[in-house]
Tab-separated table of N, CA and C in Angstrom:
chain	number	residue	atom	x	y	z
A	1136	MET	N	31.668	4.858	-56.973
A	1136	MET	CA	32.191	3.286	-58.473
A	1136	MET	C	33.399	3.466	-57.931
A	1137	VAL	N	34.124	4.414	-58.355
A	1137	VAL	CA	35.621	5.428	-58.762
A	1137	VAL	C	35.715	5.061	-57.430
A	1138	ARG	N	35.703	5.864	-56.226
A	1138	ARG	CA	36.316	5.372	-55.008
A	1138	ARG	C	36.137	4.012	-54.877
A	1139	GLU	N	35.147	3.220	-54.512
A	1139	GLU	CA	35.512	1.992	-54.399
A	1139	GLU	C	36.557	1.332	-54.929
A	1140	VAL	N	37.009	1.329	-56.409
A	1140	VAL	CA	38.190	1.110	-57.586
A	1140	VAL	C	39.309	1.736	-56.640
A	1141	TYR	N	39.322	3.003	-56.275
A	1141	TYR	CA	40.526	3.687	-55.644
A	1141	TYR	C	40.496	3.160	-54.330
A	1142	GLN	N	39.844	2.569	-53.784
A	1142	GLN	CA	39.504	2.026	-51.878
A	1142	GLN	C	40.639	0.188	-52.446
A	1143	ASP	N	39.378	-0.301	-53.742
A	1143	ASP	CA	40.743	-1.508	-53.844
A	1143	ASP	C	41.770	-1.377	-54.112
A	1144	ILE	N	42.178	-0.544	-55.197
A	1144	ILE	CA	43.635	-0.226	-55.505
A	1144	ILE	C	44.437	-0.273	-54.456
A	1145	ILE	N	43.940	0.581	-53.613
A	1145	ILE	CA	44.835	0.978	-52.133
A	1145	ILE	C	44.872	-0.031	-52.035
A	1146	ALA	N	43.736	-0.875	-51.237
A	1146	ALA	CA	43.864	-2.344	-50.362
A	1146	ALA	C	44.982	-2.787	-50.897
A	1147	LEU	N	45.193	-3.503	-52.531
A	1147	LEU	CA	46.158	-3.995	-53.140
A	1147	LEU	C	47.499	-3.492	-52.868
A	1148	VAL	N	47.333	-2.239	-52.991
A	1148	VAL	CA	48.795	-1.855	-53.001
A	1148	VAL	C	49.480	-1.932	-51.613
A	1149	LEU	N	48.446	-2.046	-50.573
A	1149	LEU	CA	49.348	-2.336	-49.330
A	1149	LEU	C	49.504	-3.285	-48.990
A	1150	GLN	N	48.299	-4.386	-49.629
A	1150	GLN	CA	49.127	-5.715	-49.493
A	1150	GLN	C	50.518	-5.961	-50.248
A	1151	ALA	N	50.794	-5.730	-50.998
A	1151	ALA	CA	51.702	-5.696	-51.702
A	1151	ALA	C	53.113	-5.172	-51.604
A	1152	ALA	N	52.508	-4.032	-50.438
A	1152	ALA	CA	53.895	-3.410	-49.799
A	1152	ALA	C	53.991	-4.471	-48.459
A	1153	GLN	N	53.393	-5.185	-47.964
A	1153	GLN	CA	53.210	-5.888	-46.546
A	1153	GLN	C	54.134	-7.277	-47.341
A	1154	LEU	N	53.782	-7.563	-48.258
A	1154	LEU	CA	54.581	-8.908	-49.165
A	1154	LEU	C	55.705	-8.507	-49.274
A	1155	ALA	N	55.802	-7.218	-49.982
A	1155	ALA	CA	57.434	-7.059	-50.391
A	1155	ALA	C	58.635	-6.943	-49.384
A	1156	LYS	N	58.045	-6.554	-47.901
A	1156	LYS	CA	58.726	-6.375	-46.325
A	1156	LYS	C	59.154	-8.337	-45.850
A	1157	THR	N	58.415	-8.424	-46.337
A	1157	THR	CA	58.844	-9.975	-46.111
A	1157	THR	C	60.180	-10.725	-46.863
A	1158	VAL	N	60.235	-9.701	-48.031
A	1158	VAL	CA	61.548	-9.963	-48.496
A	1158	VAL	C	62.658	-9.063	-48.464
A	1159	GLY	N	62.629	-8.393	-47.572
A	1159	GLY	CA	63.090	-6.944	-47.055
A	1159	GLY	C	63.308	-5.482	-48.291
A	1160	ILE	N	62.236	-5.949	-48.833
A	1160	ILE	CA	61.681	-4.344	-49.473
A	1160	ILE	C	60.570	-3.801	-48.820
A	1161	ASP	N	61.728	-2.220	-47.933
A	1161	ASP	CA	61.060	-1.814	-47.420
A	1161	ASP	C	59.980	-0.782	-47.462
A	1162	ASN	N	60.377	-0.011	-48.927
A	1162	ASN	CA	59.915	0.857	-49.754
A	1162	ASN	C	59.166	0.592	-51.045
A	1163	LEU	N	58.216	-0.274	-51.063
A	1163	LEU	CA	57.975	-0.946	-52.860
A	1163	LEU	C	57.406	0.654	-53.460
A	1164	LEU	N	56.983	1.813	-52.699
A	1164	LEU	CA	56.607	2.697	-53.724
A	1164	LEU	C	57.824	3.522	-54.193
A	1165	GLN	N	59.148	2.772	-53.365
A	1165	GLN	CA	60.181	3.885	-54.759
A	1165	GLN	C	60.291	3.803	-55.724
A	1166	PRO	N	60.718	5.341	-56.376
A	1166	PRO	CA	60.028	5.120	-58.058
A	1166	PRO	C	60.893	4.363	-59.047
A	1167	GLY	N	60.460	3.704	-59.955
A	1167	GLY	CA	61.521	2.791	-60.215
A	1167	GLY	C	60.953	1.657	-59.728
A	1168	LEU	N	61.295	1.175	-58.725
A	1168	LEU	CA	61.472	-0.201	-57.764
A	1168	LEU	C	60.402	-1.132	-58.878
A	1169	VAL	N	58.802	-0.785	-58.860
A	1169	VAL	CA	58.395	-2.055	-59.654
A	1169	VAL	C	58.995	-2.466	-60.967
A	1170	LYS	N	59.340	-1.760	-62.004
A	1170	LYS	CA	59.598	-1.942	-63.126
A	1170	LYS	C	60.697	-2.559	-63.099
A	1171	GLU	N	61.689	-1.644	-61.969
A	1171	GLU	CA	62.967	-2.670	-61.778
A	1171	GLU	C	63.174	-4.451	-61.970
A	1172	MET	N	61.833	-4.332	-60.924
A	1172	MET	CA	61.191	-6.120	-60.524
A	1172	MET	C	60.843	-6.608	-61.906
A	1173	ILE	N	60.517	-6.104	-62.669
A	1173	ILE	CA	59.610	-6.432	-64.123
A	1173	ILE	C	60.739	-7.023	-64.728
A	1174	ILE	N	62.210	-5.896	-64.523
A	1174	ILE	CA	62.751	-6.273	-65.595
A	1174	ILE	C	63.817	-7.488	-65.453
A	1175	ALA	N	63.991	-7.215	-63.718
A	1175	ALA	CA	64.965	-8.766	-63.494
A	1175	ALA	C	64.321	-9.780	-63.563
A	1176	GLU	N	62.942	-10.105	-63.305
A	1176	GLU	CA	62.227	-11.136	-63.693
A	1176	GLU	C	62.589	-11.711	-65.349
A	1177	HIS	N	62.590	-10.983	-66.380
A	1177	HIS	CA	62.782	-11.123	-67.169
A	1177	HIS	C	63.889	-11.626	-67.335
A	1178	LEU	N	65.089	-10.970	-67.083
A	1178	LEU	CA	66.305	-11.563	-67.382
A	1178	LEU	C	67.138	-12.276	-66.217
A	1179	GLY	N	65.928	-12.890	-65.392
A	1179	GLY	CA	66.635	-13.888	-64.545
A	1179	GLY	C	67.798	-12.961	-64.130
A	1180	HIS	N	67.604	-11.623	-63.025
A	1180	HIS	CA	68.914	-11.369	-62.217
A	1180	HIS	C	68.040	-11.149	-61.309
A	1181	GLN	N	69.230	-10.682	-60.059
A	1181	GLN	CA	68.791	-10.726	-58.388
A	1181	GLN	C	68.508	-9.004	-58.103
A	1182	LEU	N	67.494	-8.076	-58.181
A	1182	LEU	CA	66.999	-7.009	-57.787
A	1182	LEU	C	68.207	-6.936	-56.679
A	1183	ILE	N	68.660	-5.456	-56.416
A	1183	ILE	CA	68.973	-4.833	-55.766
A	1183	ILE	C	68.213	-3.377	-54.918
A	1184	THR	N	67.987	-3.425	-53.977
A	1184	THR	CA	66.481	-3.023	-53.502
A	1184	THR	C	67.035	-1.797	-53.013
A	1185	SER	N	68.476	-1.010	-52.997
A	1185	SER	CA	68.879	-0.104	-52.504
A	1185	SER	C	69.070	0.957	-52.925
A	1186	LYS	N	68.988	2.584	-52.713
A	1186	LYS	CA	68.206	3.389	-53.780
A	1186	LYS	C	70.303	3.783	-54.542
A	1187	ARG	N	71.095	3.924	-53.993
A	1187	ARG	CA	72.689	3.929	-54.151
A	1187	ARG	C	73.688	2.929	-54.582
A	1188	ASP	N	72.680	1.609	-54.943
A	1188	ASP	CA	73.824	0.687	-55.669
A	1188	ASP	C	73.086	0.405	-57.396
A	1189	ALA	N	73.843	-0.443	-57.724
A	1189	ALA	CA	73.087	-1.111	-58.988
A	1189	ALA	C	71.543	-1.132	-58.575
A	1190	ASP	N	70.945	-1.534	-60.040
A	1190	ASP	CA	69.483	-1.784	-60.196
A	1190	ASP	C	69.625	-3.524	-59.761
A	1191	ALA	N	70.447	-4.518	-59.938
A	1191	ALA	CA	70.218	-5.858	-60.185
A	1191	ALA	C	72.013	-6.691	-60.272
A	1192	CYS	N	72.302	-7.310	-59.901
A	1192	CYS	CA	73.220	-8.485	-60.121
A	1192	CYS	C	73.296	-9.519	-60.491
A	1193	ASP	N	74.223	-10.156	-61.127
A	1193	ASP	CA	73.929	-11.890	-61.380
A	1193	ASP	C	72.999	-12.749	-60.155
A	1194	PRO	N	72.670	-13.656	-59.993
A	1194	PRO	CA	72.195	-14.303	-58.655
A	1194	PRO	C	73.650	-15.305	-58.530
A	1195	ARG	N	73.918	-15.768	-59.125
A	1195	ARG	CA	75.273	-16.602	-59.229
A	1195	ARG	C	76.561	-15.788	-58.685
A	1196	ASP	N	76.485	-15.087	-58.829
A	1196	ASP	CA	78.063	-13.676	-59.016
A	1196	ASP	C	77.506	-12.634	-58.416
A	1197	THR	N	77.203	-12.028	-57.332
A	1197	THR	CA	77.055	-10.896	-57.156
A	1197	THR	C	77.951	-9.670	-57.114
A	1198	THR	N	79.031	-9.889	-57.887
A	1198	THR	CA	79.770	-8.643	-58.480
A	1198	THR	C	80.118	-7.810	-59.584
A	1199	MET	N	79.020	-9.076	-60.232
A	1199	MET	CA	78.072	-8.556	-61.575
A	1199	MET	C	77.284	-7.968	-61.849
A	1200	LEU	N	77.630	-6.395	-61.478
A	1200	LEU	CA	76.197	-5.570	-61.333
A	1200	LEU	C	75.652	-4.891	-62.634
A	1201	TYR	N	74.496	-4.683	-62.552
A	1201	TYR	CA	74.259	-4.266	-63.950
A	1201	TYR	C	72.460	-2.719	-63.267
A	1202	GLU	N	72.811	-2.403	-64.735
A	1202	GLU	CA	71.883	-0.893	-63.971
A	1202	GLU	C	70.901	-0.863	-64.998
A	1203	TYR	N	69.589	-1.071	-64.923
A	1203	TYR	CA	68.632	-0.716	-65.663
A	1203	TYR	C	67.907	0.705	-66.045
A	1204	LEU	N	67.736	1.093	-67.143
A	1204	LEU	CA	67.342	2.134	-67.919
A	1204	LEU	C	65.539	1.860	-68.636
A	1205	SER	N	64.657	2.469	-68.436
A	1205	SER	CA	63.720	1.871	-68.794
A	1205	SER	C	62.569	3.621	-69.385
A	1206	CYS	N	61.787	2.891	-69.954
A	1206	CYS	CA	60.653	4.560	-70.808
A	1206	CYS	C	59.906	3.350	-71.461
A	1207	LYS	N	58.806	4.495	-71.756
A	1207	LYS	CA	57.392	3.857	-72.311
A	1207	LYS	C	58.118	3.636	-74.429
A	1208	GLU	N	57.211	3.499	-74.998
A	1208	GLU	CA	57.031	3.437	-76.327
A	1208	GLU	C	57.255	4.785	-76.834
A	1209	GLY	N	58.226	5.187	-77.411
A	1209	GLY	CA	58.653	6.778	-77.849
A	1209	GLY	C	59.651	7.272	-76.951
A	1210	GLY	N	59.809	6.957	-75.567
A	1210	GLY	CA	60.104	7.860	-74.939
A	1210	GLY	C	62.008	7.875	-74.694
A	1211	SER	N	62.493	8.259	-73.515
A	1211	SER	CA	63.318	8.364	-73.618
A	1211	SER	C	64.104	7.652	-71.783
A	1212	GLY	N	64.870	7.011	-72.280
A	1212	GLY	CA	65.754	6.181	-70.618
A	1212	GLY	C	66.841	7.005	-70.433
A	1213	GLN	N	66.735	7.499	-68.902
A	1213	GLN	CA	67.343	8.508	-68.820
A	1213	GLN	C	68.394	8.190	-67.250
A	1214	PHE	N	69.791	8.907	-67.013
A	1214	PHE	CA	70.239	8.649	-65.962
A	1214	PHE	C	69.742	10.076	-65.408
A	1215	ASP	N	69.045	10.028	-64.224
A	1215	ASP	CA	68.931	11.366	-63.455
A	1215	ASP	C	70.336	11.906	-62.882
A	1216	ARG	N	70.256	13.221	-62.078
A	1216	ARG	CA	71.514	13.670	-61.447
A	1216	ARG	C	72.716	13.863	-61.599
A	1217	MET	N	72.801	13.602	-62.826
A	1217	MET	CA	74.250	13.325	-63.098
A	1217	MET	C	75.265	14.349	-63.259
A	1218	PHE	N	76.633	14.345	-62.543
A	1218	PHE	CA	76.999	16.159	-62.370
A	1218	PHE	C	78.194	16.085	-63.651
A	1219	LYS	N	78.523	17.159	-63.999
A	1219	LYS	CA	78.994	17.980	-64.794
A	1219	LYS	C	80.868	18.979	-64.362
A	1220	ALA	N	79.942	18.946	-63.240
A	1220	ALA	CA	81.012	19.723	-62.639
A	1220	ALA	C	80.413	19.527	-60.932
A	1221	PRO	N	81.596	19.718	-59.779
A	1221	PRO	CA	83.153	19.619	-59.900
A	1221	PRO	C	83.167	18.027	-60.308
A	1222	PRO	N	84.446	18.204	-60.667
A	1222	PRO	CA	85.208	16.422	-61.095
A	1222	PRO	C	85.032	15.720	-60.718
A	1223	GLU	N	85.030	15.693	-59.080
A	1223	GLU	CA	85.184	14.261	-58.341
A	1223	GLU	C	83.704	14.118	-58.275
A	1224	LYS	N	83.028	14.691	-58.721
A	1224	LYS	CA	80.907	14.688	-58.731
A	1224	LYS	C	80.923	13.872	-60.013
A	1225	ARG	N	81.393	14.579	-61.258
A	1225	ARG	CA	81.554	14.030	-62.563
A	1225	ARG	C	81.901	12.443	-62.823
A	1226	GLN	N	83.130	12.211	-61.851
A	1226	GLN	CA	83.423	10.935	-61.690
A	1226	GLN	C	82.475	9.663	-61.357
A	1227	GLU	N	81.913	10.263	-60.054
A	1227	GLU	CA	81.441	9.212	-59.038
A	1227	GLU	C	79.905	9.326	-60.033
A	1228	SER	N	79.544	10.608	-60.863
A	1228	SER	CA	78.281	10.134	-61.885
A	1228	SER	C	78.591	9.007	-62.650
A	1229	LEU	N	79.797	9.543	-63.758
A	1229	LEU	CA	80.263	7.835	-64.256
A	1229	LEU	C	80.479	6.823	-63.827
A	1230	GLN	N	80.595	6.884	-63.036
A	1230	GLN	CA	80.841	5.185	-61.929
A	1230	GLN	C	79.644	4.449	-61.997
A	1231	ARG	N	78.732	4.817	-62.138
A	1231	ARG	CA	76.931	4.788	-61.977
A	1231	ARG	C	76.630	3.932	-62.988
A	1232	ILE	N	77.619	4.234	-64.134
A	1232	ILE	CA	77.231	3.315	-65.452
A	1232	ILE	C	78.677	2.597	-65.437
A	1233	LEU	N	79.771	3.280	-65.457
A	1233	LEU	CA	81.084	2.149	-65.185
A	1233	LEU	C	81.188	1.386	-64.250
A	1234	ARG	N	79.980	1.136	-63.457
A	1234	ARG	CA	80.669	0.281	-62.543
A	1234	ARG	C	79.663	-1.186	-63.004
A	1235	ASN	N	78.870	-1.157	-64.246
A	1235	ASN	CA	78.131	-2.380	-64.562
A	1235	ASN	C	78.666	-3.109	-65.318
A	1236	ARG	N	78.676	-4.422	-65.119
A	1236	ARG	CA	78.917	-4.935	-66.333
A	1236	ARG	C	78.331	-4.914	-67.927
A	1237	GLN	N	76.740	-4.526	-67.740
A	1237	GLN	CA	76.089	-4.512	-68.432
A	1237	GLN	C	74.861	-3.246	-67.991
A	1238	VAL	N	74.420	-2.507	-68.914
A	1238	VAL	CA	73.349	-1.883	-68.780
A	1238	VAL	C	72.044	-2.720	-70.136
A	1239	PHE	N	70.646	-2.265	-69.106
A	1239	PHE	CA	69.877	-3.083	-70.035
A	1239	PHE	C	68.804	-2.157	-70.146
A	1240	TYR	N	68.447	-1.533	-71.072
A	1240	TYR	CA	67.415	-0.442	-71.487
A	1240	TYR	C	65.818	-1.620	-72.221
A	1241	ALA	N	65.071	-0.971	-70.929
A	1241	ALA	CA	63.760	-1.942	-71.047
A	1241	ALA	C	62.548	-0.497	-72.183
A	1242	VAL	N	62.087	-1.166	-72.573
A	1242	VAL	CA	60.955	-0.482	-73.475
A	1242	VAL	C	59.684	-1.225	-73.049
A	1243	PHE	N	58.905	-0.417	-72.325
A	1243	PHE	CA	57.151	-0.502	-71.746
A	1243	PHE	C	56.218	-0.461	-72.853
A	1244	TYR	N	55.421	-0.546	-73.081
A	1244	TYR	CA	54.292	-0.482	-73.465
A	1244	TYR	C	53.978	1.054	-73.519
A	1245	ALA	N	53.402	1.855	-74.501
A	1245	ALA	CA	52.861	3.054	-73.721
A	1245	ALA	C	51.229	2.973	-73.572
A	1246	ASP	N	50.067	1.713	-73.838
A	1246	ASP	CA	49.216	1.508	-73.464
A	1246	ASP	C	49.173	0.160	-72.306
A	1247	ASN	N	50.504	-0.025	-72.225
A	1247	ASN	CA	50.696	-0.963	-70.548
A	1247	ASN	C	51.955	-1.061	-69.982
A	1248	GLN	N	51.910	-0.205	-69.529
A	1248	GLN	CA	53.120	-0.136	-69.249
A	1248	GLN	C	53.791	-0.892	-67.478
A	1249	THR	N	52.884	-1.769	-67.522
A	1249	THR	CA	53.334	-3.062	-66.790
A	1249	THR	C	54.096	-4.299	-67.798
A	1250	LYS	N	54.115	-3.803	-69.131
A	1250	LYS	CA	54.737	-4.934	-69.840
A	1250	LYS	C	55.489	-4.735	-70.630
A	1251	VAL	N	56.659	-5.032	-70.573
A	1251	VAL	CA	57.614	-5.591	-71.426
A	1251	VAL	C	57.360	-5.360	-72.847
A	1252	LYS	N	57.934	-4.952	-73.757
A	1252	LYS	CA	57.958	-4.561	-74.909
A	1252	LYS	C	59.381	-5.688	-75.797
A	1253	VAL	N	60.292	-4.362	-75.661
A	1253	VAL	CA	61.699	-4.985	-75.864
A	1253	VAL	C	62.717	-4.379	-74.282
A	1254	ILE	N	63.881	-5.580	-74.658
A	1254	ILE	CA	65.276	-4.931	-73.459
A	1254	ILE	C	66.330	-5.182	-74.508
A	1255	TYR	N	67.300	-4.461	-73.942
A	1255	TYR	CA	68.894	-3.854	-74.920
A	1255	TYR	C	69.781	-4.066	-74.372
A	1256	ALA	N	70.663	-5.279	-74.413
A	1256	ALA	CA	72.065	-4.561	-73.669
A	1256	ALA	C	72.703	-4.030	-74.030
A	1257	LEU	N	73.840	-3.229	-73.407
A	1257	LEU	CA	74.235	-2.469	-73.731
A	1257	LEU	C	75.379	-1.921	-73.121
A	1258	GLU	N	77.043	-2.364	-73.590
A	1258	GLU	CA	77.871	-2.045	-72.799
A	1258	GLU	C	78.393	-0.506	-72.037
A	1259	PRO	N	78.752	-0.546	-70.496
A	1259	PRO	CA	78.613	0.917	-70.051
A	1259	PRO	C	79.677	2.097	-70.434
A	1260	GLN	N	80.482	1.238	-71.112
A	1260	GLN	CA	81.621	2.233	-72.018
A	1260	GLN	C	81.270	3.085	-72.984
A	1261	VAL	N	80.186	2.674	-74.030
A	1261	VAL	CA	79.467	3.077	-74.892
A	1261	VAL	C	78.269	4.118	-74.074
A	1262	LEU	N	77.593	4.100	-73.197
A	1262	LEU	CA	76.505	4.759	-72.414
A	1262	LEU	C	77.594	6.029	-71.846
A	1263	ALA	N	78.400	5.227	-71.271
A	1263	ALA	CA	79.340	6.603	-70.472
A	1263	ALA	C	79.904	7.423	-71.539
A	1264	ALA	N	80.444	7.043	-72.616
A	1264	ALA	CA	80.960	7.841	-73.672
A	1264	ALA	C	80.198	8.762	-74.455
A	1265	ALA	N	78.892	8.191	-74.586
A	1265	ALA	CA	77.565	9.318	-74.486
A	1265	ALA	C	77.253	9.980	-73.821
A	1266	ALA	N	77.290	9.739	-72.243
A	1266	ALA	CA	77.111	10.349	-71.402
A	1266	ALA	C	77.795	11.742	-71.020
A	1267	VAL	N	78.971	11.239	-71.356
A	1267	VAL	CA	80.700	12.555	-71.685
A	1267	VAL	C	79.755	13.340	-72.104
A	1268	GLU	N	79.776	13.119	-73.641
A	1268	GLU	CA	79.503	14.152	-74.615
A	1268	GLU	C	78.173	15.134	-74.412
A	1269	GLN	N	76.833	14.572	-73.663
A	1269	GLN	CA	75.542	15.264	-73.347
A	1269	GLN	C	76.424	15.851	-71.931
A	1270	LEU	N	77.396	15.890	-71.573
A	1270	LEU	CA	77.507	16.654	-69.715
A	1270	LEU	C	78.302	17.655	-70.555
A	1271	ASP	N	78.804	17.676	-71.339
A	1271	ASP	CA	80.051	18.495	-72.279
A	1271	ASP	C	79.474	19.300	-72.857
A	1272	ARG	N	77.753	19.063	-73.640
A	1272	ARG	CA	77.461	20.163	-73.888
A	1272	ARG	C	76.268	21.148	-72.960
A	1273	SER	N	75.631	20.610	-71.611
A	1273	SER	CA	75.316	20.757	-70.854
A	1273	SER	C	76.021	22.305	-70.037
A	1274	GLN	N	74.803	23.021	-70.143
A	1274	GLN	CA	75.244	24.540	-69.704
A	1274	GLN	C	74.621	24.155	-68.102
A	1275	ASN	N	74.315	22.928	-67.244
A	1275	ASN	CA	74.577	22.736	-66.331
A	1275	ASN	C	75.471	22.234	-65.399
A	1276	ASP	N	75.605	22.235	-64.494
A	1276	ASP	CA	76.223	21.725	-63.775
A	1276	ASP	C	75.877	20.020	-63.269
A	1277	ILE	N	73.852	19.815	-62.988
A	1277	ILE	CA	73.828	18.566	-63.166
A	1277	ILE	C	72.454	18.908	-64.229
A	1278	SER	N	72.760	17.623	-64.653
A	1278	SER	CA	71.441	17.236	-65.711
A	1278	SER	C	71.334	16.087	-65.694
A	1279	HIS	N	70.205	15.873	-66.573
A	1279	HIS	CA	70.003	14.173	-66.936
A	1279	HIS	C	70.189	14.276	-68.311
A	1280	VAL	N	70.450	12.701	-68.160
A	1280	VAL	CA	71.118	12.181	-69.271
A	1280	VAL	C	70.493	11.094	-70.036
A	1281	GLY	N	69.711	11.186	-71.172
A	1281	GLY	CA	68.698	10.368	-71.312
A	1281	GLY	C	69.361	9.878	-73.232
A	1282	PHE	N	68.412	8.610	-72.992
A	1282	PHE	CA	68.972	8.211	-74.419
A	1282	PHE	C	67.481	7.422	-74.824
A	1283	ARG	N	67.303	7.812	-76.683
A	1283	ARG	CA	66.247	7.374	-76.770
A	1283	ARG	C	66.433	5.789	-77.769
A	1284	GLU	N	65.244	4.904	-77.760
A	1284	GLU	CA	65.102	4.013	-78.266
A	1284	GLU	C	65.986	3.812	-78.995
A	1285	SER	N	65.532	4.808	-80.459
A	1285	SER	CA	66.771	5.010	-82.318
A	1285	SER	C	68.048	5.254	-81.619
A	1286	TRP	N	68.293	5.712	-80.810
A	1286	TRP	CA	69.956	5.193	-80.418
A	1286	TRP	C	70.606	4.191	-80.004
A	1287	VAL	N	69.572	3.828	-79.113
A	1287	VAL	CA	69.856	2.569	-78.012
A	1287	VAL	C	69.861	1.339	-79.540
A	1288	GLN	N	68.911	0.957	-80.439
A	1288	GLN	CA	69.264	-0.076	-81.272
A	1288	GLN	C	70.264	0.120	-82.036
A	1289	ALA	N	70.090	1.229	-82.458
A	1289	ALA	CA	71.736	1.281	-83.235
A	1289	ALA	C	73.031	0.641	-82.283
A	1290	ARG	N	73.142	0.690	-81.236
A	1290	ARG	CA	74.441	0.256	-80.112
A	1290	ARG	C	74.425	-0.611	-79.109
A	1291	GLY	N	72.784	-1.466	-79.200
A	1291	GLY	CA	72.636	-2.368	-78.066
A	1291	GLY	C	72.003	-3.428	-79.042
A	1292	GLN	N	72.023	-4.370	-78.014
A	1292	GLN	CA	71.784	-5.978	-78.878
A	1292	GLN	C	70.695	-6.182	-78.164
A	1293	VAL	N	69.235	-6.629	-78.752
A	1293	VAL	CA	68.087	-7.138	-78.427
A	1293	VAL	C	68.269	-8.496	-77.241
A	1294	VAL	N	68.409	-8.550	-75.981
A	1294	VAL	CA	67.739	-9.611	-75.323
A	1294	VAL	C	66.497	-10.623	-74.595
A	1295	TYR	N	65.990	-9.836	-74.931
A	1295	TYR	CA	64.571	-10.007	-75.101
A	1295	TYR	C	63.180	-9.395	-75.813
A	1296	ARG	N	62.085	-10.000	-76.540
A	1296	ARG	CA	61.493	-9.191	-77.292
A	1296	ARG	C	59.847	-9.750	-76.983
A	1297	ASP	N	59.156	-9.373	-76.594
A	1297	ASP	CA	58.244	-9.751	-76.383
A	1297	ASP	C	57.465	-10.768	-77.964
A	1298	SER	N	56.428	-11.782	-77.233
A	1298	SER	CA	56.283	-12.226	-78.409
A	1298	SER	C	54.951	-11.491	-79.273
A	1299	GLY	N	54.557	-10.800	-78.789
A	1299	GLY	CA	53.599	-9.915	-79.616
A	1299	GLY	C	53.958	-9.178	-80.403
A	1300	ALA	N	55.206	-8.872	-80.180
A	1300	ALA	CA	55.789	-7.274	-80.645
A	1300	ALA	C	56.046	-7.662	-81.970
């Protein structure tokens, strides 16, 4: 029974991957991509699927970039591999935040991680300042910079809330 379910899941993922290729998405299983699709759909953004760029942009003005952070309820959204040093790498890391018009923080339900509970909009400068503080305290040259939902609630604005929440 379980084996048949796994086979069905694999068949559906392969079908979804083929469908994704028709719109230029070569790696549907790229970490975070499916959740970014879900967030972009809620916000009406145009998804950017390349790994090194922002996560999305405004469909009418592609110079307006957006970054997405996500977590499940009770979790933490984070920027991975942020450099404390050397200075040029640190600046590049901070540019990943500052290049955006806004950063959106999506919280997914813990018991259904394909369903968004709430999305907050945050100003990139606010996140960058907090990232600098975390990097300055870090003992490592490369760190993950994380933000809990309670921190985001105090500094962000709700732009989407599930009607069941």
